[in-house]
Tab-separated table of C-alpha atoms in Angstrom:
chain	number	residue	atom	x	y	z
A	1	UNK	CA	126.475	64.502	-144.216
A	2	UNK	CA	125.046	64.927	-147.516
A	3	UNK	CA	122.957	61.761	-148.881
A	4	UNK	CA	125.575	61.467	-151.857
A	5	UNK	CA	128.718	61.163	-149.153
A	6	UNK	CA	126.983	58.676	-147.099
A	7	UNK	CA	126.522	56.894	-150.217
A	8	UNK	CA	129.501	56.949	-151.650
A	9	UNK	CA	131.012	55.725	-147.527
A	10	UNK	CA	128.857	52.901	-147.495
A	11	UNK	CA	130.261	52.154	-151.096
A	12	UNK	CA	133.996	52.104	-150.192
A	13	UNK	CA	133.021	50.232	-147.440
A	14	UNK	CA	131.437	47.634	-149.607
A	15	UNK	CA	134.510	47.044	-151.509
A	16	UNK	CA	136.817	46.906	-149.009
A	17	UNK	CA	135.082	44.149	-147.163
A	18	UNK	CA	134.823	42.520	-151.281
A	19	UNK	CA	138.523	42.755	-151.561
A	20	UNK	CA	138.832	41.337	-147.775
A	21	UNK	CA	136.539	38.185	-149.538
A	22	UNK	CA	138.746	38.263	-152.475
A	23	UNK	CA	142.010	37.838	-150.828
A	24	UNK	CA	140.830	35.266	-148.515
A	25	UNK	CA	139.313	33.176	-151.364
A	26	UNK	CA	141.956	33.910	-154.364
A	27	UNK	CA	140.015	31.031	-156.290
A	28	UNK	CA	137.593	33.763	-156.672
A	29	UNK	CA	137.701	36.366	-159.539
A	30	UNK	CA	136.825	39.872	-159.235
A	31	UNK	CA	133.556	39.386	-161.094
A	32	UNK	CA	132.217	36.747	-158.753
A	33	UNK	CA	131.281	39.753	-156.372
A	34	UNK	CA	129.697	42.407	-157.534
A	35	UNK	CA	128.926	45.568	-155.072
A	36	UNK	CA	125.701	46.324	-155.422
A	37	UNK	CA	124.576	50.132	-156.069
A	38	UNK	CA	122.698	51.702	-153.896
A	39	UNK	CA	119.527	52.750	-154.060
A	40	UNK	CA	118.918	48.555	-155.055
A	41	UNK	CA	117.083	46.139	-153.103
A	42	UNK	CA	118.731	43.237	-151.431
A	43	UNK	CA	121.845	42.525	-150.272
A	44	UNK	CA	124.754	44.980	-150.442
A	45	UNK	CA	127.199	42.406	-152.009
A	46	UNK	CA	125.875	40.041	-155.228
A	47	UNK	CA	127.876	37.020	-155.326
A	48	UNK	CA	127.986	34.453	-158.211
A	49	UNK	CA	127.134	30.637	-157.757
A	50	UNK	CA	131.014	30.209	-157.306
A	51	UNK	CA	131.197	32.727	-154.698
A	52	UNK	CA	127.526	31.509	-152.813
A	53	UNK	CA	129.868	27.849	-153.104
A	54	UNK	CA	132.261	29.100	-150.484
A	55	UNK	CA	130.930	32.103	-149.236
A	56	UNK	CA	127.603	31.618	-148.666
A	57	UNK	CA	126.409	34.788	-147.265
A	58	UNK	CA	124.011	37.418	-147.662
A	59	UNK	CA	125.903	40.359	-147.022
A	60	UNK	CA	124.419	43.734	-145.635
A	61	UNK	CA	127.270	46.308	-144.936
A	62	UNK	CA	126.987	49.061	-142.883
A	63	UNK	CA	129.643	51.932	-142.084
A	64	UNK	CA	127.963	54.200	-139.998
A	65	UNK	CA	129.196	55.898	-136.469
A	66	UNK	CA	126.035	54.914	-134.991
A	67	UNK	CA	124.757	51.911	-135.904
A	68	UNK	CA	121.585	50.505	-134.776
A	69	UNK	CA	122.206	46.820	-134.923
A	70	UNK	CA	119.092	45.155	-133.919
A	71	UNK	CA	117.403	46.813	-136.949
A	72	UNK	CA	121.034	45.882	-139.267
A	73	UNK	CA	120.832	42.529	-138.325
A	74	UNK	CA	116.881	42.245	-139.566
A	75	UNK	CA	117.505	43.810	-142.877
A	76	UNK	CA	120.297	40.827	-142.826
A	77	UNK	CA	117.938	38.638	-142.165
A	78	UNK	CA	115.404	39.801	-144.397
A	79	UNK	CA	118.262	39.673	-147.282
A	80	UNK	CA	118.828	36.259	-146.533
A	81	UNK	CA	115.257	35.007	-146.591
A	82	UNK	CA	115.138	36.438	-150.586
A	83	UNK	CA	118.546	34.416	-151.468
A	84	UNK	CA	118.570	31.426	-149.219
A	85	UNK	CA	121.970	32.301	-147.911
A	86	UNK	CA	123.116	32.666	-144.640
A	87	UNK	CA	122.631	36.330	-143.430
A	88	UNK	CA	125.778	37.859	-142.512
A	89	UNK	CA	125.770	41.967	-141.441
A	90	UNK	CA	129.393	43.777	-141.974
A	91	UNK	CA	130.044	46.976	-140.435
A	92	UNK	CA	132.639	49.574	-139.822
A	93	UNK	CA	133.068	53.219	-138.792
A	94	UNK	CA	135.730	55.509	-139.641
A	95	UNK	CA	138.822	54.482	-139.229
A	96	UNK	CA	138.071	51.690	-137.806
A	97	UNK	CA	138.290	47.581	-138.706
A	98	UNK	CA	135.674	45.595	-140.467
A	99	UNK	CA	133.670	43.334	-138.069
A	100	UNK	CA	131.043	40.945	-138.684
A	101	UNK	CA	127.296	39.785	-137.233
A	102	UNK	CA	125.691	36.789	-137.468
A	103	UNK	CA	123.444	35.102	-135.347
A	104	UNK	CA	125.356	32.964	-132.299
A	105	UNK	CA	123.842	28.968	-133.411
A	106	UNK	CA	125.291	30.029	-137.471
A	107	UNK	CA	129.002	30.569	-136.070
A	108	UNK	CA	128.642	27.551	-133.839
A	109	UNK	CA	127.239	25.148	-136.988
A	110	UNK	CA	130.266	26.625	-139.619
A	111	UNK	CA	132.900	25.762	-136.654
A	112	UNK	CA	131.404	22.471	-135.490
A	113	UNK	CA	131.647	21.825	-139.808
A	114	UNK	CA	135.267	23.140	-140.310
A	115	UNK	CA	136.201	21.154	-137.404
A	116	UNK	CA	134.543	17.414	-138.797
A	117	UNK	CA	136.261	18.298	-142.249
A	118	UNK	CA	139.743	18.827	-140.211
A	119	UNK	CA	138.989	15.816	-138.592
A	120	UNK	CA	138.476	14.111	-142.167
A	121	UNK	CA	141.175	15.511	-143.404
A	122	UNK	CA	143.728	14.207	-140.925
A	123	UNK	CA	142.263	10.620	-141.091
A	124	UNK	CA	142.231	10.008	-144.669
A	125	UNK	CA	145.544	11.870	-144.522
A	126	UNK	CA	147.076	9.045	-142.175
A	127	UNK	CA	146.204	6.254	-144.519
A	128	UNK	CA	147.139	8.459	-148.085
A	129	UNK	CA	150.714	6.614	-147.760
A	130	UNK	CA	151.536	3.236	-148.546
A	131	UNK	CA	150.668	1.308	-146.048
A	132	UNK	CA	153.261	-0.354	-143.457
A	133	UNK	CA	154.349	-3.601	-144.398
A	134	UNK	CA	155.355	-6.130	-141.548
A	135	UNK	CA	159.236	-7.446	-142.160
A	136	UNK	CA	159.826	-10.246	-144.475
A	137	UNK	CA	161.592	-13.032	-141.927
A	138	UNK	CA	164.463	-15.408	-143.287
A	139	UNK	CA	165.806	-13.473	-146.298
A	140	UNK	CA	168.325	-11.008	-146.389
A	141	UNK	CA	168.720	-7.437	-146.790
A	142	UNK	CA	170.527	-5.255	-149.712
A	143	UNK	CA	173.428	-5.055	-146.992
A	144	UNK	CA	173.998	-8.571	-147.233
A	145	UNK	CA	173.148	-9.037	-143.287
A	146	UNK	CA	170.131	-11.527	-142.770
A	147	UNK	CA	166.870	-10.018	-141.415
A	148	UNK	CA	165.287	-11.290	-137.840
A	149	UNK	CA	163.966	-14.513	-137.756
A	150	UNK	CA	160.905	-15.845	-136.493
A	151	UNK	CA	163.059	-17.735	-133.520
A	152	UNK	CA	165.108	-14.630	-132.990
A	153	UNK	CA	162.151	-12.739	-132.182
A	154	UNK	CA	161.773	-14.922	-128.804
């Protein structure tokens, strides 16, 4: 494959897995990730402080048929060191789907996080109503019948 083509692969590549982030973050614009040409240093995907706020990746992409991963997931690494992000290595081969890399303790911290903020969420959720108020005793309802009484409670 001529240098040019393998370029231009690893290019298409790049944007697809952009669009992928775009989609799944539609807060995002289109010019909060840039792909980054090649021939440049650093990571394969640029990302803008409100990108890095909920994506916070350094992304190396790879779309190769062989793909030495060991040495992918270093250049991740390395990537990551520059930019203080996470490093994060994408990959693909023809015609197949977009999967991801990342070292084992990183996926373990973001789910242990998503799952404390669920657990936020649902508890602050539980109290965002008014709370319950106990029944009034002695005075009647709307419908004109009286409400329980202390003494009919026994």
């Amino acid at each position: 494959m001529k240098p040019s083509s393998a370029k231009a692969k690893g290019r298409r590549a790049a944007q697809e897995f952009r669009d992928m982030i775009l989609n799944a973050f539609p807060e995002l614009k289109p010019d909060d990730i840039r792909v980054t040409p090649s021939g440049v240093t650093g990571e394969d995907l640029q990302l803008s402080p409100a990108a890095q706020a909920v994506f916070p990746f350094a992304v190396e992409m790879k779309n190769q048929e062989r793909l030495n991963i060991f040495a992918s997931l270093l250049q991740s690494h390395q990537h990551a060191q520059k930019t203080g992000l996470l490093p994060l290595l994408a990959f693909r081969r023809n015609r197949s789907e977009m999967y991801v890399a990342m070292p084992a303790a990183q996926l373990l911290k973001i789910l242990v996080e998503q799952e404390k903020l669920l657990h936020e969420a649902a508890y602050f959720a539980a109290f965002a109503g008014e709370p319950e108020q106990p029944p009034k005793f002695g005075r009647r309802a709307k419908t004109g019948r009286a409400l329980p009484t202390a003494s009919d409670e026994e």
